[in-house]
Amino acid sequence: MGRTIVITGGTSGIGIGLARHYAQAGDQVVAVGSSEAGGRRLREEVPQAHFVRSDLSSVNQTRDLVERLSTEYPAIDALVLAAFRFNPSRIRTDEGFEHTFALYVLNRWLMAEGLREPMGKAPAPVIVNLCGAGQGGRIRWDDLQLEANYRGATATMQGAKASELLGMAYTDERVKYVLYNPVFVATSLHEPFKQPLRGLVRAVSALFAQPVAKAVPPIAALIDRPPAEPLTAWKKSKRIDLAVDAKEARRFEQTVRELASASTG
């Protein structure tokens, strides 16, 4: 058995593309998804991969997942954070969080923090956070859960900025942290929308989006040969510079830590 690759959002889109790539290479792939339908798809398309079902928008289920992965996989070579869903309207999770914030921010922080120990045992460990790095989002400090004025794009852009800040705040002597913006990839972006917008988004995706098969190789290259620097950011295969304030990063990481701690139960 080769390396151990853990992929959240690993049953569709880029996630399942990476699962297929590494399973075919002989690595041990653990794909995490929220639905049994996704699990069936994974088993049909990538039968060598291991499916783990978990609601990644739940803090408590994510903590249980981290404990399970740490127990079953003593060394984890790569953690790919790919779980994402665009929500046109505001959704409140059972734990009281705005869904995009829970999935795009809390889950990714919990996974990276919780798997420090098994990742530290791998020869060249790397975290790849698939996000909108470099898109110019901002944190709504006065309304993190977007209760006052929700828009799907606002939630998504805040999540992208959160990834930049949490990447900056993540410190580890051995684990490299990669922020990777795949830009427009032909995935299931159209699914949350109602008709006729759903059909329009699907048509635009078919015309202009990059196929998953082309999006996978540059991401795999960063997993196979992690950058030397602790944190790097990429837009497609081009490295980019980020304007991230270290003080804001520390403040945001502490805020996320407190929110996650308060919801445990």
PDB file of C-alpha atoms in Angstrom:
ATOM      1  CA  MET A   1       0.000   0.000   0.000  1.00  0.00           C
ATOM      2  CA  GLY A   2       1.249   3.475  -0.911  1.00  0.00           C
ATOM      3  CA  ARG A   3       0.334   6.754   0.696  1.00  0.00           C
ATOM      4  CA  THR A   4      -2.882   7.596   2.524  1.00  0.00           C
ATOM      5  CA  ILE A   5      -4.882  10.401   0.901  1.00  0.00           C
ATOM      6  CA  VAL A   6      -7.940  11.789   2.711  1.00  0.00           C
ATOM      7  CA  ILE A   7     -10.365  13.804   0.565  1.00  0.00           C
ATOM      8  CA  THR A   8     -13.407  15.618   1.916  1.00  0.00           C
ATOM      9  CA  GLY A   9     -15.998  16.112  -0.780  1.00  0.00           C
ATOM     10  CA  GLY A  10     -14.440  13.050  -2.358  1.00  0.00           C
ATOM     11  CA  THR A  11     -17.569  11.634  -4.033  1.00  0.00           C
ATOM     12  CA  SER A  12     -18.053  14.242  -6.767  1.00  0.00           C
ATOM     13  CA  GLY A  13     -16.298  16.874  -8.845  1.00  0.00           C
ATOM     14  CA  ILE A  14     -12.594  17.430  -8.312  1.00  0.00           C
ATOM     15  CA  GLY A  15     -12.747  15.294  -5.165  1.00  0.00           C
ATOM     16  CA  ILE A  16     -13.735  12.127  -6.984  1.00  0.00           C
ATOM     17  CA  GLY A  17     -11.311  13.006  -9.783  1.00  0.00           C
ATOM     18  CA  LEU A  18      -8.458  13.042  -7.279  1.00  0.00           C
ATOM     19  CA  ALA A  19      -9.782   9.865  -5.641  1.00  0.00           C
ATOM     20  CA  ARG A  20      -9.679   8.108  -9.000  1.00  0.00           C
ATOM     21  CA  HIS A  21      -6.188   9.419  -9.766  1.00  0.00           C
ATOM     22  CA  TYR A  22      -4.652   8.210  -6.511  1.00  0.00           C
ATOM     23  CA  ALA A  23      -6.556   4.947  -6.275  1.00  0.00           C
ATOM     24  CA  GLN A  24      -5.325   4.017  -9.741  1.00  0.00           C
ATOM     25  CA  ALA A  25      -1.795   4.886  -8.610  1.00  0.00           C
ATOM     26  CA  GLY A  26      -2.071   2.343  -5.806  1.00  0.00           C
ATOM     27  CA  ASP A  27      -2.495   4.754  -2.915  1.00  0.00           C
ATOM     28  CA  GLN A  28      -4.975   4.298  -0.091  1.00  0.00           C
ATOM     29  CA  VAL A  29      -7.787   6.795  -0.713  1.00  0.00           C
ATOM     30  CA  VAL A  30     -10.318   7.784   1.930  1.00  0.00           C
ATOM     31  CA  ALA A  31     -13.167   9.798   0.404  1.00  0.00           C
ATOM     32  CA  VAL A  32     -15.547  11.560   2.767  1.00  0.00           C
ATOM     33  CA  GLY A  33     -19.048  12.538   1.651  1.00  0.00           C
ATOM     34  CA  SER A  34     -22.377  13.437   3.171  1.00  0.00           C
ATOM     35  CA  SER A  35     -24.736  11.108   1.313  1.00  0.00           C
ATOM     36  CA  GLU A  36     -25.112   7.424   0.614  1.00  0.00           C
ATOM     37  CA  ALA A  37     -25.839   8.319  -3.017  1.00  0.00           C
ATOM     38  CA  GLY A  38     -22.360   9.824  -3.215  1.00  0.00           C
ATOM     39  CA  GLY A  39     -20.960   6.693  -1.624  1.00  0.00           C
ATOM     40  CA  ARG A  40     -22.623   4.526  -4.261  1.00  0.00           C
ATOM     41  CA  ARG A  41     -21.209   6.733  -7.004  1.00  0.00           C
ATOM     42  CA  LEU A  42     -17.736   6.422  -5.511  1.00  0.00           C
ATOM     43  CA  ARG A  43     -17.998   2.636  -5.227  1.00  0.00           C
ATOM     44  CA  GLU A  44     -19.115   2.411  -8.866  1.00  0.00           C
ATOM     45  CA  GLU A  45     -16.481   4.759 -10.289  1.00  0.00           C
ATOM     46  CA  VAL A  46     -13.587   4.202  -7.879  1.00  0.00           C
ATOM     47  CA  PRO A  47     -14.123   0.807  -6.236  1.00  0.00           C
ATOM     48  CA  GLN A  48     -10.628   0.824  -4.686  1.00  0.00           C
ATOM     49  CA  ALA A  49     -11.403   3.904  -2.560  1.00  0.00           C
ATOM     50  CA  HIS A  50     -12.794   3.783   0.979  1.00  0.00           C
ATOM     51  CA  PHE A  51     -16.007   5.747   1.556  1.00  0.00           C
ATOM     52  CA  VAL A  52     -16.707   7.418   4.884  1.00  0.00           C
ATOM     53  CA  ARG A  53     -20.060   9.093   5.380  1.00  0.00           C
ATOM     54  CA  SER A  54     -20.179  12.239   7.506  1.00  0.00           C
ATOM     55  CA  ASP A  55     -22.155  15.472   7.594  1.00  0.00           C
ATOM     56  CA  LEU A  56     -19.222  17.840   7.179  1.00  0.00           C
ATOM     57  CA  SER A  57     -21.364  20.859   8.051  1.00  0.00           C
ATOM     58  CA  SER A  58     -21.687  19.478  11.599  1.00  0.00           C
ATOM     59  CA  VAL A  59     -19.013  20.360  14.129  1.00  0.00           C
ATOM     60  CA  ASN A  60     -19.773  17.297  16.229  1.00  0.00           C
ATOM     61  CA  GLN A  61     -19.794  14.886  13.299  1.00  0.00           C
ATOM     62  CA  THR A  62     -16.549  16.394  12.043  1.00  0.00           C
ATOM     63  CA  ARG A  63     -14.941  15.842  15.446  1.00  0.00           C
ATOM     64  CA  ASP A  64     -16.114  12.209  15.372  1.00  0.00           C
ATOM     65  CA  LEU A  65     -14.711  11.881  11.853  1.00  0.00           C
ATOM     66  CA  VAL A  66     -11.326  13.252  12.902  1.00  0.00           C
ATOM     67  CA  GLU A  67     -11.173  10.795  15.797  1.00  0.00           C
ATOM     68  CA  ARG A  68     -12.075   7.889  13.514  1.00  0.00           C
ATOM     69  CA  LEU A  69      -9.515   8.843  10.860  1.00  0.00           C
ATOM     70  CA  SER A  70      -6.789   9.332  13.453  1.00  0.00           C
ATOM     71  CA  THR A  71      -7.480   5.873  14.859  1.00  0.00           C
ATOM     72  CA  GLU A  72      -7.769   3.991  11.562  1.00  0.00           C
ATOM     73  CA  TYR A  73      -4.977   5.781   9.685  1.00  0.00           C
ATOM     74  CA  PRO A  74      -1.931   6.419  11.925  1.00  0.00           C
ATOM     75  CA  ALA A  75      -0.136   8.313   9.124  1.00  0.00           C
ATOM     76  CA  ILE A  76      -1.917  10.559   6.613  1.00  0.00           C
ATOM     77  CA  ASP A  77       0.145  11.881   3.710  1.00  0.00           C
ATOM     78  CA  ALA A  78      -2.315  14.351   2.230  1.00  0.00           C
ATOM     79  CA  LEU A  79      -5.534  16.019   3.324  1.00  0.00           C
ATOM     80  CA  VAL A  80      -7.563  17.526   0.495  1.00  0.00           C
ATOM     81  CA  LEU A  81     -10.319  19.902   1.625  1.00  0.00           C
ATOM     82  CA  ALA A  82     -12.762  19.924  -1.271  1.00  0.00           C
ATOM     83  CA  ALA A  83     -16.246  19.780   0.297  1.00  0.00           C
ATOM     84  CA  PHE A  84     -18.317  22.762  -0.790  1.00  0.00           C
ATOM     85  CA  ARG A  85     -21.891  23.624  -1.691  1.00  0.00           C
ATOM     86  CA  PHE A  86     -23.205  26.909  -3.046  1.00  0.00           C
ATOM     87  CA  ASN A  87     -26.403  27.891  -1.245  1.00  0.00           C
ATOM     88  CA  PRO A  88     -28.596  30.422  -3.104  1.00  0.00           C
ATOM     89  CA  SER A  89     -30.629  30.941   0.083  1.00  0.00           C
ATOM     90  CA  ARG A  90     -29.537  30.901   3.710  1.00  0.00           C
ATOM     91  CA  ILE A  91     -29.556  27.506   5.455  1.00  0.00           C
ATOM     92  CA  ARG A  92     -29.159  27.154   9.207  1.00  0.00           C
ATOM     93  CA  THR A  93     -27.508  23.974  10.491  1.00  0.00           C
ATOM     94  CA  ASP A  94     -28.822  22.077  13.526  1.00  0.00           C
ATOM     95  CA  GLU A  95     -25.931  23.572  15.509  1.00  0.00           C
ATOM     96  CA  GLY A  96     -26.989  27.109  14.630  1.00  0.00           C
ATOM     97  CA  PHE A  97     -24.426  28.029  11.960  1.00  0.00           C
ATOM     98  CA  GLU A  98     -24.951  29.383   8.476  1.00  0.00           C
ATOM     99  CA  HIS A  99     -24.345  26.315   6.304  1.00  0.00           C
ATOM    100  CA  THR A 100     -21.625  27.761   4.067  1.00  0.00           C
ATOM    101  CA  PHE A 101     -19.685  28.969   7.103  1.00  0.00           C
ATOM    102  CA  ALA A 102     -20.050  25.570   8.772  1.00  0.00           C
ATOM    103  CA  LEU A 103     -18.895  23.608   5.708  1.00  0.00           C
ATOM    104  CA  TYR A 104     -16.396  25.996   4.151  1.00  0.00           C
ATOM    105  CA  VAL A 105     -14.839  27.392   7.337  1.00  0.00           C
ATOM    106  CA  LEU A 106     -15.467  25.373  10.516  1.00  0.00           C
ATOM    107  CA  ASN A 107     -15.086  21.954   8.904  1.00  0.00           C
ATOM    108  CA  ARG A 108     -11.850  22.836   7.144  1.00  0.00           C
ATOM    109  CA  TRP A 109     -10.313  24.275  10.296  1.00  0.00           C
ATOM    110  CA  LEU A 110     -11.384  21.253  12.365  1.00  0.00           C
ATOM    111  CA  MET A 111      -9.986  18.778   9.828  1.00  0.00           C
ATOM    112  CA  ALA A 112      -6.612  20.523   9.548  1.00  0.00           C
ATOM    113  CA  GLU A 113      -6.241  20.955  13.299  1.00  0.00           C
ATOM    114  CA  GLY A 114      -7.591  17.554  14.279  1.00  0.00           C
ATOM    115  CA  LEU A 115      -5.371  15.548  11.932  1.00  0.00           C
ATOM    116  CA  ARG A 116      -2.080  17.183  12.921  1.00  0.00           C
ATOM    117  CA  GLU A 117      -0.810  14.042  14.672  1.00  0.00           C
ATOM    118  CA  PRO A 118      -1.313  11.466  11.867  1.00  0.00           C
ATOM    119  CA  MET A 119      -0.119  13.965   9.266  1.00  0.00           C
ATOM    120  CA  GLY A 120       2.999  14.612  11.279  1.00  0.00           C
ATOM    121  CA  LYS A 121       3.920  10.940  10.895  1.00  0.00           C
ATOM    122  CA  ALA A 122       3.954  11.042   7.083  1.00  0.00           C
ATOM    123  CA  PRO A 123       7.212  11.630   5.143  1.00  0.00           C
ATOM    124  CA  ALA A 124       6.028  14.730   3.241  1.00  0.00           C
ATOM    125  CA  PRO A 125       2.594  15.739   4.545  1.00  0.00           C
ATOM    126  CA  VAL A 126       0.506  18.385   2.793  1.00  0.00           C
ATOM    127  CA  ILE A 127      -2.900  20.018   3.191  1.00  0.00           C
ATOM    128  CA  VAL A 128      -4.531  21.195  -0.031  1.00  0.00           C
ATOM    129  CA  ASN A 129      -7.442  23.562   0.539  1.00  0.00           C
ATOM    130  CA  LEU A 130      -9.474  23.944  -2.662  1.00  0.00           C
ATOM    131  CA  CYS A 131     -10.906  27.430  -2.323  1.00  0.00           C
ATOM    132  CA  GLY A 132     -11.322  30.817  -3.958  1.00  0.00           C
ATOM    133  CA  ALA A 133      -7.903  32.119  -2.957  1.00  0.00           C
ATOM    134  CA  GLY A 134      -7.044  35.472  -4.495  1.00  0.00           C
ATOM    135  CA  GLN A 135     -10.652  36.430  -5.241  1.00  0.00           C
ATOM    136  CA  GLY A 136     -10.755  39.413  -2.884  1.00  0.00           C
ATOM    137  CA  GLY A 137     -13.355  38.268  -0.369  1.00  0.00           C
ATOM    138  CA  ARG A 138     -13.671  39.717   3.122  1.00  0.00           C
ATOM    139  CA  ILE A 139     -14.791  38.681   6.591  1.00  0.00           C
ATOM    140  CA  ARG A 140     -18.098  40.125   7.805  1.00  0.00           C
ATOM    141  CA  TRP A 141     -16.910  40.622  11.349  1.00  0.00           C
ATOM    142  CA  ASP A 142     -20.189  42.177  12.469  1.00  0.00           C
ATOM    143  CA  ASP A 143     -22.286  39.335  11.029  1.00  0.00           C
ATOM    144  CA  LEU A 144     -20.226  36.162  10.462  1.00  0.00           C
ATOM    145  CA  GLN A 145     -23.355  34.029  10.069  1.00  0.00           C
ATOM    146  CA  LEU A 146     -24.894  36.489   7.569  1.00  0.00           C
ATOM    147  CA  GLU A 147     -28.179  36.717   9.426  1.00  0.00           C
ATOM    148  CA  ALA A 148     -28.855  40.313   8.399  1.00  0.00           C
ATOM    149  CA  ASN A 149     -28.156  40.213   4.666  1.00  0.00           C
ATOM    150  CA  TYR A 150     -27.502  36.788   3.175  1.00  0.00           C
ATOM    151  CA  ARG A 151     -26.395  36.253  -0.378  1.00  0.00           C
ATOM    152  CA  GLY A 152     -24.863  33.071  -1.727  1.00  0.00           C
ATOM    153  CA  ALA A 153     -21.983  34.948  -3.341  1.00  0.00           C
ATOM    154  CA  THR A 154     -21.285  36.855  -0.112  1.00  0.00           C
ATOM    155  CA  ALA A 155     -21.125  33.614   1.882  1.00  0.00           C
ATOM    156  CA  THR A 156     -18.834  32.036  -0.704  1.00  0.00           C
ATOM    157  CA  MET A 157     -16.472  35.003  -0.851  1.00  0.00           C
ATOM    158  CA  GLN A 158     -16.285  35.167   2.934  1.00  0.00           C
ATOM    159  CA  GLY A 159     -15.397  31.466   2.962  1.00  0.00           C
ATOM    160  CA  ALA A 160     -12.635  32.071   0.421  1.00  0.00           C
ATOM    161  CA  LYS A 161     -11.149  34.825   2.576  1.00  0.00           C
ATOM    162  CA  ALA A 162     -11.481  32.568   5.614  1.00  0.00           C
ATOM    163  CA  SER A 163      -9.353  29.943   3.861  1.00  0.00           C
ATOM    164  CA  GLU A 164      -6.616  32.509   3.277  1.00  0.00           C
ATOM    165  CA  LEU A 165      -6.656  33.596   6.921  1.00  0.00           C
ATOM    166  CA  LEU A 166      -6.742  30.065   8.318  1.00  0.00           C
ATOM    167  CA  GLY A 167      -3.930  29.046   5.977  1.00  0.00           C
ATOM    168  CA  MET A 168      -1.852  31.938   7.292  1.00  0.00           C
ATOM    169  CA  ALA A 169      -2.685  31.025  10.902  1.00  0.00           C
ATOM    170  CA  TYR A 170      -1.817  27.339  10.449  1.00  0.00           C
ATOM    171  CA  THR A 171       1.686  26.649  11.715  1.00  0.00           C
ATOM    172  CA  ASP A 172       3.428  23.292  11.669  1.00  0.00           C
ATOM    173  CA  GLU A 173       7.077  22.383  11.368  1.00  0.00           C
ATOM    174  CA  ARG A 174       6.457  19.666   8.785  1.00  0.00           C
ATOM    175  CA  VAL A 175       2.978  19.959   7.259  1.00  0.00           C
ATOM    176  CA  LYS A 176       2.794  22.218   4.200  1.00  0.00           C
ATOM    177  CA  TYR A 177      -0.403  24.166   3.568  1.00  0.00           C
ATOM    178  CA  VAL A 178      -1.516  24.845  -0.005  1.00  0.00           C
ATOM    179  CA  LEU A 179      -4.374  27.153  -1.000  1.00  0.00           C
ATOM    180  CA  TYR A 180      -5.506  26.164  -4.492  1.00  0.00           C
ATOM    181  CA  ASN A 181      -8.064  28.045  -6.568  1.00  0.00           C
ATOM    182  CA  PRO A 182      -9.173  25.792  -9.441  1.00  0.00           C
ATOM    183  CA  VAL A 183     -11.301  28.684 -10.831  1.00  0.00           C
ATOM    184  CA  PHE A 184     -14.234  27.412 -12.985  1.00  0.00           C
ATOM    185  CA  VAL A 185     -14.421  23.628 -13.153  1.00  0.00           C
ATOM    186  CA  ALA A 186     -17.257  21.532 -14.593  1.00  0.00           C
ATOM    187  CA  THR A 187     -18.705  20.083 -11.397  1.00  0.00           C
ATOM    188  CA  SER A 188     -22.238  20.064  -9.943  1.00  0.00           C
ATOM    189  CA  LEU A 189     -22.480  23.818  -9.376  1.00  0.00           C
ATOM    190  CA  HIS A 190     -25.903  23.927 -11.070  1.00  0.00           C
ATOM    191  CA  GLU A 191     -27.607  21.518  -8.655  1.00  0.00           C
ATOM    192  CA  PRO A 192     -28.674  23.940  -5.865  1.00  0.00           C
ATOM    193  CA  PHE A 193     -30.456  26.291  -8.278  1.00  0.00           C
ATOM    194  CA  LYS A 194     -34.073  26.204  -9.404  1.00  0.00           C
ATOM    195  CA  GLN A 195     -35.142  26.314 -13.021  1.00  0.00           C
ATOM    196  CA  PRO A 196     -34.621  28.190 -15.289  1.00  0.00           C
ATOM    197  CA  LEU A 197     -31.403  29.362 -13.608  1.00  0.00           C
ATOM    198  CA  ARG A 198     -30.322  25.775 -13.058  1.00  0.00           C
ATOM    199  CA  GLY A 199     -30.371  25.087 -16.790  1.00  0.00           C
ATOM    200  CA  LEU A 200     -28.502  28.297 -17.519  1.00  0.00           C
ATOM    201  CA  VAL A 201     -25.734  27.525 -15.024  1.00  0.00           C
ATOM    202  CA  ARG A 202     -25.408  24.023 -16.464  1.00  0.00           C
ATOM    203  CA  ALA A 203     -25.163  25.380 -20.022  1.00  0.00           C
ATOM    204  CA  VAL A 204     -22.537  27.982 -19.071  1.00  0.00           C
ATOM    205  CA  SER A 205     -20.560  25.295 -17.246  1.00  0.00           C
ATOM    206  CA  ALA A 206     -20.653  23.021 -20.281  1.00  0.00           C
ATOM    207  CA  LEU A 207     -19.372  25.818 -22.511  1.00  0.00           C
ATOM    208  CA  PHE A 208     -16.722  27.481 -20.387  1.00  0.00           C
ATOM    209  CA  ALA A 209     -15.751  25.326 -17.393  1.00  0.00           C
ATOM    210  CA  GLN A 210     -12.538  23.333 -17.260  1.00  0.00           C
ATOM    211  CA  PRO A 211     -13.112  19.558 -17.260  1.00  0.00           C
ATOM    212  CA  VAL A 212     -12.297  17.766 -14.016  1.00  0.00           C
ATOM    213  CA  ALA A 213      -9.751  15.603 -15.831  1.00  0.00           C
ATOM    214  CA  LYS A 214      -7.709  18.720 -16.663  1.00  0.00           C
ATOM    215  CA  ALA A 215      -8.111  20.241 -13.194  1.00  0.00           C
ATOM    216  CA  VAL A 216      -6.671  17.207 -11.383  1.00  0.00           C
ATOM    217  CA  PRO A 217      -3.016  17.008 -12.624  1.00  0.00           C
ATOM    218  CA  PRO A 218      -1.746  20.377 -11.275  1.00  0.00           C
ATOM    219  CA  ILE A 219      -3.334  19.649  -7.894  1.00  0.00           C
ATOM    220  CA  ALA A 220      -1.825  16.170  -7.849  1.00  0.00           C
ATOM    221  CA  ALA A 221       1.584  17.671  -8.651  1.00  0.00           C
ATOM    222  CA  LEU A 222       1.417  19.756  -5.470  1.00  0.00           C
ATOM    223  CA  ILE A 223       0.402  16.722  -3.433  1.00  0.00           C
ATOM    224  CA  ASP A 224       3.204  14.620  -4.890  1.00  0.00           C
ATOM    225  CA  ARG A 225       5.829  17.345  -4.482  1.00  0.00           C
ATOM    226  CA  PRO A 226       4.711  19.765  -1.761  1.00  0.00           C
ATOM    227  CA  PRO A 227       6.221  23.271  -1.923  1.00  0.00           C
ATOM    228  CA  ALA A 228       9.088  23.992   0.437  1.00  0.00           C
ATOM    229  CA  GLU A 229       7.350  27.000   2.014  1.00  0.00           C
ATOM    230  CA  PRO A 230       4.873  26.517   4.880  1.00  0.00           C
ATOM    231  CA  LEU A 231       2.071  28.292   2.960  1.00  0.00           C
ATOM    232  CA  THR A 232       1.619  28.817  -0.773  1.00  0.00           C
ATOM    233  CA  ALA A 233      -1.330  29.965  -2.879  1.00  0.00           C
ATOM    234  CA  TRP A 234      -2.158  29.008  -6.454  1.00  0.00           C
ATOM    235  CA  LYS A 235      -4.682  29.997  -9.121  1.00  0.00           C
ATOM    236  CA  LYS A 236      -4.887  27.022 -11.408  1.00  0.00           C
ATOM    237  CA  SER A 237      -1.243  26.074 -11.903  1.00  0.00           C
ATOM    238  CA  LYS A 238       0.107  29.599 -11.387  1.00  0.00           C
ATOM    239  CA  ARG A 239       1.463  30.661  -8.038  1.00  0.00           C
ATOM    240  CA  ILE A 240      -0.032  33.882  -6.662  1.00  0.00           C
ATOM    241  CA  ASP A 241       0.785  36.290  -3.855  1.00  0.00           C
ATOM    242  CA  LEU A 242      -1.799  37.001  -1.168  1.00  0.00           C
ATOM    243  CA  ALA A 243      -2.349  40.164   0.831  1.00  0.00           C
ATOM    244  CA  VAL A 244      -3.148  38.515   4.165  1.00  0.00           C
ATOM    245  CA  ASP A 245      -2.782  40.388   7.428  1.00  0.00           C
ATOM    246  CA  ALA A 246      -1.165  38.169  10.058  1.00  0.00           C
ATOM    247  CA  LYS A 247      -2.985  39.945  12.896  1.00  0.00           C
ATOM    248  CA  GLU A 248      -6.365  39.423  11.232  1.00  0.00           C
ATOM    249  CA  ALA A 249      -5.445  35.781  10.606  1.00  0.00           C
ATOM    250  CA  ARG A 250      -4.727  35.204  14.305  1.00  0.00           C
ATOM    251  CA  ARG A 251      -7.930  36.996  15.294  1.00  0.00           C
ATOM    252  CA  PHE A 252     -10.027  34.970  12.875  1.00  0.00           C
ATOM    253  CA  GLU A 253      -8.451  31.655  13.862  1.00  0.00           C
ATOM    254  CA  GLN A 254      -9.198  32.386  17.511  1.00  0.00           C
ATOM    255  CA  THR A 255     -12.786  33.296  16.630  1.00  0.00           C
ATOM    256  CA  VAL A 256     -13.257  30.035  14.734  1.00  0.00           C
ATOM    257  CA  ARG A 257     -11.706  28.067  17.593  1.00  0.00           C
ATOM    258  CA  GLU A 258     -14.138  29.638  20.070  1.00  0.00           C
ATOM    259  CA  LEU A 259     -17.162  29.041  17.841  1.00  0.00           C
ATOM    260  CA  ALA A 260     -16.232  25.394  17.343  1.00  0.00           C
ATOM    261  CA  SER A 261     -15.620  24.875  21.061  1.00  0.00           C
ATOM    262  CA  ALA A 262     -18.927  26.463  22.005  1.00  0.00           C
ATOM    263  CA  SER A 263     -20.906  24.137  19.727  1.00  0.00           C
ATOM    264  CA  THR A 264     -19.413  20.891  21.019  1.00  0.00           C
ATOM    265  CA  GLY A 265     -21.902  18.714  22.805  1.00  0.00           C
TER     266      GLY A 265
END
